[in-house]
Amino acid sequence: MPERRTPLYDFHLRAARGMVRGGGDYMFPTSYTSAVEEHLGVRRNVGMQDLSSMGEIDVKGPGAERLLRRLLVNEVLDMQPGQLRYSTMCNEAGGIVDDVTVYKFSEEHFMVVASSGPRLKTYRWIREHAAGSSAYVTDMTAGIALISVQGPRSRGFLRTLVEGADLDGLRFFRFCSCRIGEVEILLSRSGYTGELGYELYVPADQARPLWDLLLERGREFELKPYGVEAMQSLRIEKALPLYGPDISEEHTPFHVGLERWVRFDKPEFIGREALLRVQERGLDRRWVGLVLESEVPASPGDGLYSIADVATFREIIETGAEAGEYEDTLLPGDRRVGEVTSSAYGPSVKKMLALGYVDTAHAWPGGNLLVEIGGRPTPARVVSTPFFDPENARVRSTPLEDEGRTAEEALHEAETRRNLPLRQSVDGGGGAGS
């Protein structure tokens, strides 16, 4: 397939350190300065990313609500206008077609935001099921750019620019229409970083002037753009799955830990019977978080093994404080028990992190495994997720909390509150965020 370019491609080509082809065959900027610097900039101040590769699918008509109720595992009937909600869409076997966010304008008007990789597949899936439903489905992606503004200073920054919206009163996973200068935008309080943040849906032909204005006016807030490398480490610290490496039609919402957004109280949705069977018989594999004893990240597909033995032959440590002592060599078991799907260094938690699927018997926090990185067995420990800010306090912060909270302070909070539930809602639907 030929490469695809967002309306901000020319800026990325000039300013980024490199470009890489990613989901949906779009060209993405890797980073502009360094991935660690950009990551910490989002955690401490405010960062900005081009997410125009995401798909925007307009669903209108008298049958729009009924169609989405059938396609999504989550509920839309109890949504209010101005609310967005996270959900997966499943096939008849319960496999995930895509994980999406749904925006409700009215009972007859919704927007479905699809992942970059399966965007066209998702559009066709919705369009095909809309036949005879009195719902009209339009792919709006080419006409819309999506700019994400994330970080603890994002509200204070946007407050200086946005007209026609009460940012202090806009709750998590709500959206509104407003403008910046003469540009009409749709602004939602949402994001993919685990921080207070906003996503701006902008007419594609006005994206570049708005991007430049945000960069210029954001200097006093230390706003910097960030690329896909920082996006990966930010979302991995929060254990947010990405379609492709972490999610596919081979996995159900239960396997990825997304079962809290499956609404079995709905009488019908595609995949319901298959998911009920999965719930009844239990899982053979689970998606888990791992902390690696490694200086380099694992690669997608790297095998995970149980620990069989400690080698009788031991190597002498040659450098560091333990020089001259013996280093135990761990041997992997004969049977592969899982594989890594995503991995990156987490600058906020100062650990090498990974996410992956593991046989249920080995999926409990505290379990020790080995991951084969570059042919060498490396210790890995299963831990609870998310790795960073497990109470999701940062995404729900109030205007009084906007200034002065550093990533280190939030991490200290997380470490002192480990008894609280670790996996709270990071999006709407059936919980405190809805």
PDB file of N, CA and C in Angstrom, residues 163-261:
ATOM      1  N   GLU A 163     -12.376  29.637  23.096  1.00  0.00           N
ATOM      2  CA  GLU A 163     -13.546  30.484  23.308  1.00  0.00           C
ATOM      3  C   GLU A 163     -14.807  29.637  23.144  1.00  0.00           C
ATOM      4  N   GLY A 164     -15.809  29.923  23.978  1.00  0.00           N
ATOM      5  CA  GLY A 164     -17.092  29.234  23.851  1.00  0.00           C
ATOM      6  C   GLY A 164     -17.160  27.919  24.584  1.00  0.00           C
ATOM      7  N   ALA A 165     -16.219  27.670  25.519  1.00  0.00           N
ATOM      8  CA  ALA A 165     -16.242  26.425  26.289  1.00  0.00           C
ATOM      9  C   ALA A 165     -15.778  26.705  27.709  1.00  0.00           C
ATOM     10  N   ASP A 166     -16.401  26.045  28.670  1.00  0.00           N
ATOM     11  CA  ASP A 166     -16.000  26.140  30.069  1.00  0.00           C
ATOM     12  C   ASP A 166     -15.074  24.970  30.374  1.00  0.00           C
ATOM     13  N   LEU A 167     -13.775  25.179  30.203  1.00  0.00           N
ATOM     14  CA  LEU A 167     -12.830  24.088  30.409  1.00  0.00           C
ATOM     15  C   LEU A 167     -12.795  23.635  31.860  1.00  0.00           C
ATOM     16  N   ASP A 168     -12.986  24.564  32.795  1.00  0.00           N
ATOM     17  CA  ASP A 168     -12.972  24.169  34.204  1.00  0.00           C
ATOM     18  C   ASP A 168     -14.153  23.260  34.536  1.00  0.00           C
ATOM     19  N   GLY A 169     -15.248  23.422  33.823  1.00  0.00           N
ATOM     20  CA  GLY A 169     -16.431  22.612  34.102  1.00  0.00           C
ATOM     21  C   GLY A 169     -16.572  21.376  33.234  1.00  0.00           C
ATOM     22  N   LEU A 170     -15.673  21.214  32.240  1.00  0.00           N
ATOM     23  CA  LEU A 170     -15.770  20.071  31.334  1.00  0.00           C
ATOM     24  C   LEU A 170     -15.243  18.828  32.025  1.00  0.00           C
ATOM     25  N   ARG A 171     -16.112  17.857  32.231  1.00  0.00           N
ATOM     26  CA  ARG A 171     -15.741  16.640  32.956  1.00  0.00           C
ATOM     27  C   ARG A 171     -14.994  15.667  32.056  1.00  0.00           C
ATOM     28  N   PHE A 172     -14.346  14.711  32.706  1.00  0.00           N
ATOM     29  CA  PHE A 172     -13.615  13.666  32.003  1.00  0.00           C
ATOM     30  C   PHE A 172     -14.563  12.871  31.101  1.00  0.00           C
ATOM     31  N   PHE A 173     -14.127  12.637  29.873  1.00  0.00           N
ATOM     32  CA  PHE A 173     -14.908  11.942  28.851  1.00  0.00           C
ATOM     33  C   PHE A 173     -16.212  12.663  28.501  1.00  0.00           C
ATOM     34  N   ARG A 174     -16.108  14.009  28.423  1.00  0.00           N
ATOM     35  CA  ARG A 174     -17.168  14.849  27.869  1.00  0.00           C
ATOM     36  C   ARG A 174     -16.556  15.692  26.755  1.00  0.00           C
ATOM     37  N   PHE A 175     -17.400  16.212  25.864  1.00  0.00           N
ATOM     38  CA  PHE A 175     -16.891  17.029  24.768  1.00  0.00           C
ATOM     39  C   PHE A 175     -17.832  18.190  24.507  1.00  0.00           C
ATOM     40  N   CYS A 176     -17.342  19.176  23.750  1.00  0.00           N
ATOM     41  CA  CYS A 176     -18.157  20.338  23.408  1.00  0.00           C
ATOM     42  C   CYS A 176     -17.615  20.962  22.128  1.00  0.00           C
ATOM     43  N   SER A 177     -18.451  21.784  21.497  1.00  0.00           N
ATOM     44  CA  SER A 177     -18.024  22.574  20.347  1.00  0.00           C
ATOM     45  C   SER A 177     -17.525  23.923  20.845  1.00  0.00           C
ATOM     46  N   CYS A 178     -16.442  24.421  20.255  1.00  0.00           N
ATOM     47  CA  CYS A 178     -15.883  25.706  20.646  1.00  0.00           C
ATOM     48  C   CYS A 178     -15.026  26.212  19.490  1.00  0.00           C
ATOM     49  N   ARG A 179     -14.216  27.210  19.753  1.00  0.00           N
ATOM     50  CA  ARG A 179     -13.345  27.711  18.690  1.00  0.00           C
ATOM     51  C   ARG A 179     -12.052  28.242  19.289  1.00  0.00           C
ATOM     52  N   ILE A 180     -11.027  28.222  18.464  1.00  0.00           N
ATOM     53  CA  ILE A 180      -9.764  28.879  18.770  1.00  0.00           C
ATOM     54  C   ILE A 180      -9.540  29.876  17.640  1.00  0.00           C
ATOM     55  N   GLY A 181      -9.625  31.158  17.963  1.00  0.00           N
ATOM     56  CA  GLY A 181      -9.614  32.167  16.909  1.00  0.00           C
ATOM     57  C   GLY A 181     -10.848  31.988  16.039  1.00  0.00           C
ATOM     58  N   GLU A 182     -10.623  31.814  14.737  1.00  0.00           N
ATOM     59  CA  GLU A 182     -11.735  31.609  13.808  1.00  0.00           C
ATOM     60  C   GLU A 182     -11.946  30.136  13.470  1.00  0.00           C
ATOM     61  N   VAL A 183     -11.172  29.244  14.099  1.00  0.00           N
ATOM     62  CA  VAL A 183     -11.259  27.823  13.783  1.00  0.00           C
ATOM     63  C   VAL A 183     -12.281  27.147  14.697  1.00  0.00           C
ATOM     64  N   GLU A 184     -13.330  26.583  14.108  1.00  0.00           N
ATOM     65  CA  GLU A 184     -14.331  25.833  14.862  1.00  0.00           C
ATOM     66  C   GLU A 184     -13.791  24.430  15.126  1.00  0.00           C
ATOM     67  N   ILE A 185     -13.821  24.006  16.391  1.00  0.00           N
ATOM     68  CA  ILE A 185     -13.277  22.700  16.756  1.00  0.00           C
ATOM     69  C   ILE A 185     -14.263  21.949  17.640  1.00  0.00           C
ATOM     70  N   LEU A 186     -14.068  20.643  17.681  1.00  0.00           N
ATOM     71  CA  LEU A 186     -14.735  19.785  18.656  1.00  0.00           C
ATOM     72  C   LEU A 186     -13.666  19.404  19.670  1.00  0.00           C
ATOM     73  N   LEU A 187     -13.888  19.718  20.933  1.00  0.00           N
ATOM     74  CA  LEU A 187     -12.887  19.510  21.966  1.00  0.00           C
ATOM     75  C   LEU A 187     -13.398  18.486  22.967  1.00  0.00           C
ATOM     76  N   SER A 188     -12.627  17.435  23.201  1.00  0.00           N
ATOM     77  CA  SER A 188     -13.014  16.423  24.182  1.00  0.00           C
ATOM     78  C   SER A 188     -11.941  16.302  25.248  1.00  0.00           C
ATOM     79  N   ARG A 189     -12.383  16.060  26.475  1.00  0.00           N
ATOM     80  CA  ARG A 189     -11.434  15.834  27.563  1.00  0.00           C
ATOM     81  C   ARG A 189     -11.125  14.339  27.596  1.00  0.00           C
ATOM     82  N   SER A 190     -10.077  13.979  26.906  1.00  0.00           N
ATOM     83  CA  SER A 190      -9.718  12.566  26.734  1.00  0.00           C
ATOM     84  C   SER A 190      -8.279  12.493  26.253  1.00  0.00           C
ATOM     85  N   GLY A 191      -7.758  11.295  26.116  1.00  0.00           N
ATOM     86  CA  GLY A 191      -6.389  11.147  25.625  1.00  0.00           C
ATOM     87  C   GLY A 191      -5.882   9.736  25.803  1.00  0.00           C
ATOM     88  N   TYR A 192      -4.615   9.558  25.439  1.00  0.00           N
ATOM     89  CA  TYR A 192      -4.006   8.226  25.381  1.00  0.00           C
ATOM     90  C   TYR A 192      -2.682   8.210  26.148  1.00  0.00           C
ATOM     91  N   THR A 193      -2.612   9.075  27.199  1.00  0.00           N
ATOM     92  CA  THR A 193      -1.357   9.220  27.937  1.00  0.00           C
ATOM     93  C   THR A 193      -1.503   8.975  29.427  1.00  0.00           C
ATOM     94  N   GLY A 194      -2.722   8.924  29.948  1.00  0.00           N
ATOM     95  CA  GLY A 194      -2.922   8.827  31.383  1.00  0.00           C
ATOM     96  C   GLY A 194      -2.774  10.148  32.096  1.00  0.00           C
ATOM     97  N   GLU A 195      -2.796  11.252  31.354  1.00  0.00           N
ATOM     98  CA  GLU A 195      -2.690  12.589  31.928  1.00  0.00           C
ATOM     99  C   GLU A 195      -3.986  13.357  31.702  1.00  0.00           C
ATOM    100  N   LEU A 196      -4.154  14.433  32.487  1.00  0.00           N
ATOM    101  CA  LEU A 196      -5.146  15.421  32.103  1.00  0.00           C
ATOM    102  C   LEU A 196      -4.857  15.811  30.665  1.00  0.00           C
ATOM    103  N   GLY A 197      -5.871  15.820  29.818  1.00  0.00           N
ATOM    104  CA  GLY A 197      -5.600  16.151  28.434  1.00  0.00           C
ATOM    105  C   GLY A 197      -6.859  16.341  27.618  1.00  0.00           C
ATOM    106  N   TYR A 198      -6.656  16.837  26.414  1.00  0.00           N
ATOM    107  CA  TYR A 198      -7.761  17.173  25.520  1.00  0.00           C
ATOM    108  C   TYR A 198      -7.408  16.743  24.103  1.00  0.00           C
ATOM    109  N   GLU A 199      -8.454  16.425  23.331  1.00  0.00           N
ATOM    110  CA  GLU A 199      -8.287  16.090  21.921  1.00  0.00           C
ATOM    111  C   GLU A 199      -9.113  17.062  21.101  1.00  0.00           C
ATOM    112  N   LEU A 200      -8.479  17.648  20.093  1.00  0.00           N
ATOM    113  CA  LEU A 200      -9.090  18.701  19.281  1.00  0.00           C
ATOM    114  C   LEU A 200      -9.325  18.177  17.871  1.00  0.00           C
ATOM    115  N   TYR A 201     -10.607  18.077  17.479  1.00  0.00           N
ATOM    116  CA  TYR A 201     -10.980  17.673  16.133  1.00  0.00           C
ATOM    117  C   TYR A 201     -11.142  18.942  15.307  1.00  0.00           C
ATOM    118  N   VAL A 202     -10.346  19.051  14.243  1.00  0.00           N
ATOM    119  CA  VAL A 202     -10.177  20.296  13.511  1.00  0.00           C
ATOM    120  C   VAL A 202     -10.410  20.040  12.024  1.00  0.00           C
ATOM    121  N   PRO A 203     -11.027  20.977  11.286  1.00  0.00           N
ATOM    122  CA  PRO A 203     -11.079  20.814   9.822  1.00  0.00           C
ATOM    123  C   PRO A 203      -9.666  20.641   9.269  1.00  0.00           C
ATOM    124  N   ALA A 204      -9.478  19.657   8.401  1.00  0.00           N
ATOM    125  CA  ALA A 204      -8.142  19.307   7.925  1.00  0.00           C
ATOM    126  C   ALA A 204      -7.424  20.481   7.283  1.00  0.00           C
ATOM    127  N   ASP A 205      -8.167  21.344   6.568  1.00  0.00           N
ATOM    128  CA  ASP A 205      -7.508  22.449   5.873  1.00  0.00           C
ATOM    129  C   ASP A 205      -7.071  23.569   6.815  1.00  0.00           C
ATOM    130  N   GLN A 206      -7.482  23.497   8.085  1.00  0.00           N
ATOM    131  CA  GLN A 206      -7.074  24.510   9.062  1.00  0.00           C
ATOM    132  C   GLN A 206      -6.141  23.942  10.130  1.00  0.00           C
ATOM    133  N   ALA A 207      -5.724  22.694   9.951  1.00  0.00           N
ATOM    134  CA  ALA A 207      -4.919  22.031  10.976  1.00  0.00           C
ATOM    135  C   ALA A 207      -3.541  22.664  11.128  1.00  0.00           C
ATOM    136  N   ARG A 208      -2.870  22.961  10.006  1.00  0.00           N
ATOM    137  CA  ARG A 208      -1.516  23.489  10.114  1.00  0.00           C
ATOM    138  C   ARG A 208      -1.470  24.872  10.760  1.00  0.00           C
ATOM    139  N   PRO A 209      -2.319  25.824  10.352  1.00  0.00           N
ATOM    140  CA  PRO A 209      -2.299  27.115  11.054  1.00  0.00           C
ATOM    141  C   PRO A 209      -2.582  26.976  12.548  1.00  0.00           C
ATOM    142  N   LEU A 210      -3.516  26.091  12.911  1.00  0.00           N
ATOM    143  CA  LEU A 210      -3.829  25.908  14.321  1.00  0.00           C
ATOM    144  C   LEU A 210      -2.653  25.278  15.053  1.00  0.00           C
ATOM    145  N   TRP A 211      -2.017  24.275  14.450  1.00  0.00           N
ATOM    146  CA  TRP A 211      -0.831  23.625  15.048  1.00  0.00           C
ATOM    147  C   TRP A 211       0.245  24.672  15.326  1.00  0.00           C
ATOM    148  N   ASP A 212       0.504  25.536  14.351  1.00  0.00           N
ATOM    149  CA  ASP A 212       1.535  26.568  14.511  1.00  0.00           C
ATOM    150  C   ASP A 212       1.161  27.548  15.625  1.00  0.00           C
ATOM    151  N   LEU A 213      -0.128  27.905  15.698  1.00  0.00           N
ATOM    152  CA  LEU A 213      -0.581  28.808  16.753  1.00  0.00           C
ATOM    153  C   LEU A 213      -0.398  28.167  18.132  1.00  0.00           C
ATOM    154  N   LEU A 214      -0.743  26.892  18.250  1.00  0.00           N
ATOM    155  CA  LEU A 214      -0.580  26.192  19.523  1.00  0.00           C
ATOM    156  C   LEU A 214       0.890  26.144  19.928  1.00  0.00           C
ATOM    157  N   LEU A 215       1.771  25.885  18.978  1.00  0.00           N
ATOM    158  CA  LEU A 215       3.208  25.857  19.288  1.00  0.00           C
ATOM    159  C   LEU A 215       3.687  27.229  19.767  1.00  0.00           C
ATOM    160  N   GLU A 216       3.247  28.269  19.084  1.00  0.00           N
ATOM    161  CA  GLU A 216       3.695  29.617  19.432  1.00  0.00           C
ATOM    162  C   GLU A 216       3.173  30.040  20.800  1.00  0.00           C
ATOM    163  N   ARG A 217       1.873  29.855  21.021  1.00  0.00           N
ATOM    164  CA  ARG A 217       1.260  30.303  22.276  1.00  0.00           C
ATOM    165  C   ARG A 217       1.603  29.377  23.436  1.00  0.00           C
ATOM    166  N   GLY A 218       2.068  28.182  23.131  1.00  0.00           N
ATOM    167  CA  GLY A 218       2.397  27.229  24.188  1.00  0.00           C
ATOM    168  C   GLY A 218       3.785  27.381  24.776  1.00  0.00           C
ATOM    169  N   ARG A 219       4.593  28.299  24.244  1.00  0.00           N
ATOM    170  CA  ARG A 219       5.971  28.438  24.726  1.00  0.00           C
ATOM    171  C   ARG A 219       6.026  28.759  26.217  1.00  0.00           C
ATOM    172  N   GLU A 220       5.157  29.652  26.674  1.00  0.00           N
ATOM    173  CA  GLU A 220       5.190  30.034  28.087  1.00  0.00           C
ATOM    174  C   GLU A 220       4.754  28.880  28.994  1.00  0.00           C
ATOM    175  N   PHE A 221       4.114  27.847  28.421  1.00  0.00           N
ATOM    176  CA  PHE A 221       3.719  26.660  29.184  1.00  0.00           C
ATOM    177  C   PHE A 221       4.682  25.491  28.945  1.00  0.00           C
ATOM    178  N   GLU A 222       5.780  25.767  28.232  1.00  0.00           N
ATOM    179  CA  GLU A 222       6.788  24.755  27.887  1.00  0.00           C
ATOM    180  C   GLU A 222       6.188  23.625  27.059  1.00  0.00           C
ATOM    181  N   LEU A 223       5.218  23.958  26.225  1.00  0.00           N
ATOM    182  CA  LEU A 223       4.616  22.959  25.340  1.00  0.00           C
ATOM    183  C   LEU A 223       5.619  22.521  24.278  1.00  0.00           C
ATOM    184  N   LYS A 224       5.716  21.217  24.061  1.00  0.00           N
ATOM    185  CA  LYS A 224       6.574  20.650  23.022  1.00  0.00           C
ATOM    186  C   LYS A 224       5.802  19.538  22.299  1.00  0.00           C
ATOM    187  N   PRO A 225       6.022  19.365  21.000  1.00  0.00           N
ATOM    188  CA  PRO A 225       5.404  18.228  20.311  1.00  0.00           C
ATOM    189  C   PRO A 225       6.090  16.934  20.718  1.00  0.00           C
ATOM    190  N   TYR A 226       5.369  15.832  20.648  1.00  0.00           N
ATOM    191  CA  TYR A 226       5.972  14.529  20.929  1.00  0.00           C
ATOM    192  C   TYR A 226       5.558  13.537  19.848  1.00  0.00           C
ATOM    193  N   GLY A 227       6.428  12.549  19.633  1.00  0.00           N
ATOM    194  CA  GLY A 227       6.219  11.576  18.566  1.00  0.00           C
ATOM    195  C   GLY A 227       5.749  10.233  19.073  1.00  0.00           C
ATOM    196  N   VAL A 228       5.797   9.231  18.190  1.00  0.00           N
ATOM    197  CA  VAL A 228       5.239   7.924  18.533  1.00  0.00           C
ATOM    198  C   VAL A 228       6.063   7.187  19.583  1.00  0.00           C
ATOM    199  N   GLU A 229       7.367   7.474  19.683  1.00  0.00           N
ATOM    200  CA  GLU A 229       8.168   6.797  20.702  1.00  0.00           C
ATOM    201  C   GLU A 229       7.715   7.210  22.100  1.00  0.00           C
ATOM    202  N   ALA A 230       7.498   8.517  22.321  1.00  0.00           N
ATOM    203  CA  ALA A 230       6.985   8.973  23.607  1.00  0.00           C
ATOM    204  C   ALA A 230       5.555   8.493  23.823  1.00  0.00           C
ATOM    205  N   MET A 231       4.742   8.483  22.763  1.00  0.00           N
ATOM    206  CA  MET A 231       3.385   7.981  22.899  1.00  0.00           C
ATOM    207  C   MET A 231       3.389   6.538  23.386  1.00  0.00           C
ATOM    208  N   GLN A 232       4.305   5.737  22.850  1.00  0.00           N
ATOM    209  CA  GLN A 232       4.381   4.332  23.253  1.00  0.00           C
ATOM    210  C   GLN A 232       4.729   4.199  24.731  1.00  0.00           C
ATOM    211  N   SER A 233       5.738   4.929  25.195  1.00  0.00           N
ATOM    212  CA  SER A 233       6.123   4.793  26.601  1.00  0.00           C
ATOM    213  C   SER A 233       5.052   5.355  27.523  1.00  0.00           C
ATOM    214  N   LEU A 234       4.376   6.417  27.118  1.00  0.00           N
ATOM    215  CA  LEU A 234       3.291   6.985  27.925  1.00  0.00           C
ATOM    216  C   LEU A 234       2.138   5.996  28.057  1.00  0.00           C
ATOM    217  N   ARG A 235       1.725   5.389  26.954  1.00  0.00           N
ATOM    218  CA  ARG A 235       0.563   4.494  27.021  1.00  0.00           C
ATOM    219  C   ARG A 235       0.945   3.159  27.648  1.00  0.00           C
ATOM    220  N   ILE A 236       2.203   2.714  27.496  1.00  0.00           N
ATOM    221  CA  ILE A 236       2.624   1.466  28.133  1.00  0.00           C
ATOM    222  C   ILE A 236       2.680   1.638  29.648  1.00  0.00           C
ATOM    223  N   GLU A 237       3.150   2.778  30.137  1.00  0.00           N
ATOM    224  CA  GLU A 237       3.126   3.018  31.585  1.00  0.00           C
ATOM    225  C   GLU A 237       1.713   2.916  32.144  1.00  0.00           C
ATOM    226  N   LYS A 238       0.722   3.245  31.332  1.00  0.00           N
ATOM    227  CA  LYS A 238      -0.672   3.158  31.768  1.00  0.00           C
ATOM    228  C   LYS A 238      -1.347   1.864  31.324  1.00  0.00           C
ATOM    229  N   ALA A 239      -0.598   0.955  30.699  1.00  0.00           N
ATOM    230  CA  ALA A 239      -1.140  -0.320  30.218  1.00  0.00           C
ATOM    231  C   ALA A 239      -2.370  -0.116  29.347  1.00  0.00           C
ATOM    232  N   LEU A 240      -2.287   0.868  28.431  1.00  0.00           N
ATOM    233  CA  LEU A 240      -3.358   1.106  27.469  1.00  0.00           C
ATOM    234  C   LEU A 240      -3.055   0.308  26.208  1.00  0.00           C
ATOM    235  N   PRO A 241      -3.949  -0.584  25.797  1.00  0.00           N
ATOM    236  CA  PRO A 241      -3.654  -1.453  24.652  1.00  0.00           C
ATOM    237  C   PRO A 241      -3.711  -0.701  23.331  1.00  0.00           C
ATOM    238  N   LEU A 242      -2.941  -1.186  22.369  1.00  0.00           N
ATOM    239  CA  LEU A 242      -2.894  -0.626  21.023  1.00  0.00           C
ATOM    240  C   LEU A 242      -3.323  -1.694  20.039  1.00  0.00           C
ATOM    241  N   TYR A 243      -4.268  -1.323  19.152  1.00  0.00           N
ATOM    242  CA  TYR A 243      -4.714  -2.300  18.159  1.00  0.00           C
ATOM    243  C   TYR A 243      -3.556  -2.658  17.234  1.00  0.00           C
ATOM    244  N   GLY A 244      -3.368  -3.942  17.035  1.00  0.00           N
ATOM    245  CA  GLY A 244      -2.245  -4.434  16.238  1.00  0.00           C
ATOM    246  C   GLY A 244      -1.358  -5.277  17.111  1.00  0.00           C
ATOM    247  N   PRO A 245      -0.459  -4.652  17.896  1.00  0.00           N
ATOM    248  CA  PRO A 245       0.399  -5.469  18.758  1.00  0.00           C
ATOM    249  C   PRO A 245      -0.348  -6.101  19.928  1.00  0.00           C
ATOM    250  N   ASP A 246      -1.271  -5.370  20.549  1.00  0.00           N
ATOM    251  CA  ASP A 246      -1.926  -5.857  21.769  1.00  0.00           C
ATOM    252  C   ASP A 246      -3.332  -6.399  21.543  1.00  0.00           C
ATOM    253  N   ILE A 247      -4.022  -5.901  20.545  1.00  0.00           N
ATOM    254  CA  ILE A 247      -5.419  -6.266  20.297  1.00  0.00           C
ATOM    255  C   ILE A 247      -5.566  -6.744  18.861  1.00  0.00           C
ATOM    256  N   SER A 248      -6.358  -7.787  18.672  1.00  0.00           N
ATOM    257  CA  SER A 248      -6.684  -8.259  17.332  1.00  0.00           C
ATOM    258  C   SER A 248      -7.943  -9.103  17.412  1.00  0.00           C
ATOM    259  N   GLU A 249      -8.380  -9.600  16.273  1.00  0.00           N
ATOM    260  CA  GLU A 249      -9.572 -10.453  16.264  1.00  0.00           C
ATOM    261  C   GLU A 249      -9.298 -11.823  16.866  1.00  0.00           C
ATOM    262  N   GLU A 250      -8.048 -12.116  17.193  1.00  0.00           N
ATOM    263  CA  GLU A 250      -7.724 -13.365  17.888  1.00  0.00           C
ATOM    264  C   GLU A 250      -7.990 -13.269  19.383  1.00  0.00           C
ATOM    265  N   HIS A 251      -8.227 -12.061  19.882  1.00  0.00           N
ATOM    266  CA  HIS A 251      -8.409 -11.860  21.312  1.00  0.00           C
ATOM    267  C   HIS A 251      -9.799 -11.307  21.598  1.00  0.00           C
ATOM    268  N   THR A 252     -10.384 -11.721  22.710  1.00  0.00           N
ATOM    269  CA  THR A 252     -11.652 -11.180  23.169  1.00  0.00           C
ATOM    270  C   THR A 252     -11.379 -10.070  24.187  1.00  0.00           C
ATOM    271  N   PRO A 253     -12.388  -9.258  24.521  1.00  0.00           N
ATOM    272  CA  PRO A 253     -12.179  -8.245  25.569  1.00  0.00           C
ATOM    273  C   PRO A 253     -11.723  -8.839  26.892  1.00  0.00           C
ATOM    274  N   PHE A 254     -12.136 -10.065  27.193  1.00  0.00           N
ATOM    275  CA  PHE A 254     -11.726 -10.706  28.446  1.00  0.00           C
ATOM    276  C   PHE A 254     -10.218 -10.946  28.478  1.00  0.00           C
ATOM    277  N   HIS A 255      -9.638 -11.342  27.361  1.00  0.00           N
ATOM    278  CA  HIS A 255      -8.211 -11.620  27.318  1.00  0.00           C
ATOM    279  C   HIS A 255      -7.377 -10.365  27.547  1.00  0.00           C
ATOM    280  N   VAL A 256      -7.904  -9.203  27.127  1.00  0.00           N
ATOM    281  CA  VAL A 256      -7.148  -7.956  27.222  1.00  0.00           C
ATOM    282  C   VAL A 256      -7.485  -7.197  28.511  1.00  0.00           C
ATOM    283  N   GLY A 257      -8.346  -7.751  29.363  1.00  0.00           N
ATOM    284  CA  GLY A 257      -8.727  -7.066  30.593  1.00  0.00           C
ATOM    285  C   GLY A 257      -9.731  -5.961  30.385  1.00  0.00           C
ATOM    286  N   LEU A 258     -10.519  -6.031  29.301  1.00  0.00           N
ATOM    287  CA  LEU A 258     -11.499  -4.990  28.992  1.00  0.00           C
ATOM    288  C   LEU A 258     -12.926  -5.445  29.293  1.00  0.00           C
ATOM    289  N   GLU A 259     -13.065  -6.443  30.154  1.00  0.00           N
ATOM    290  CA  GLU A 259     -14.394  -7.019  30.377  1.00  0.00           C
ATOM    291  C   GLU A 259     -15.347  -6.076  31.102  1.00  0.00           C
ATOM    292  N   ARG A 260     -14.821  -5.080  31.827  1.00  0.00           N
ATOM    293  CA  ARG A 260     -15.748  -4.209  32.566  1.00  0.00           C
ATOM    294  C   ARG A 260     -16.592  -3.369  31.627  1.00  0.00           C
ATOM    295  N   TRP A 261     -16.208  -3.277  30.352  1.00  0.00           N
ATOM    296  CA  TRP A 261     -16.988  -2.503  29.386  1.00  0.00           C
ATOM    297  C   TRP A 261     -17.861  -3.397  28.508  1.00  0.00           C
TER     298      TRP A 261
END
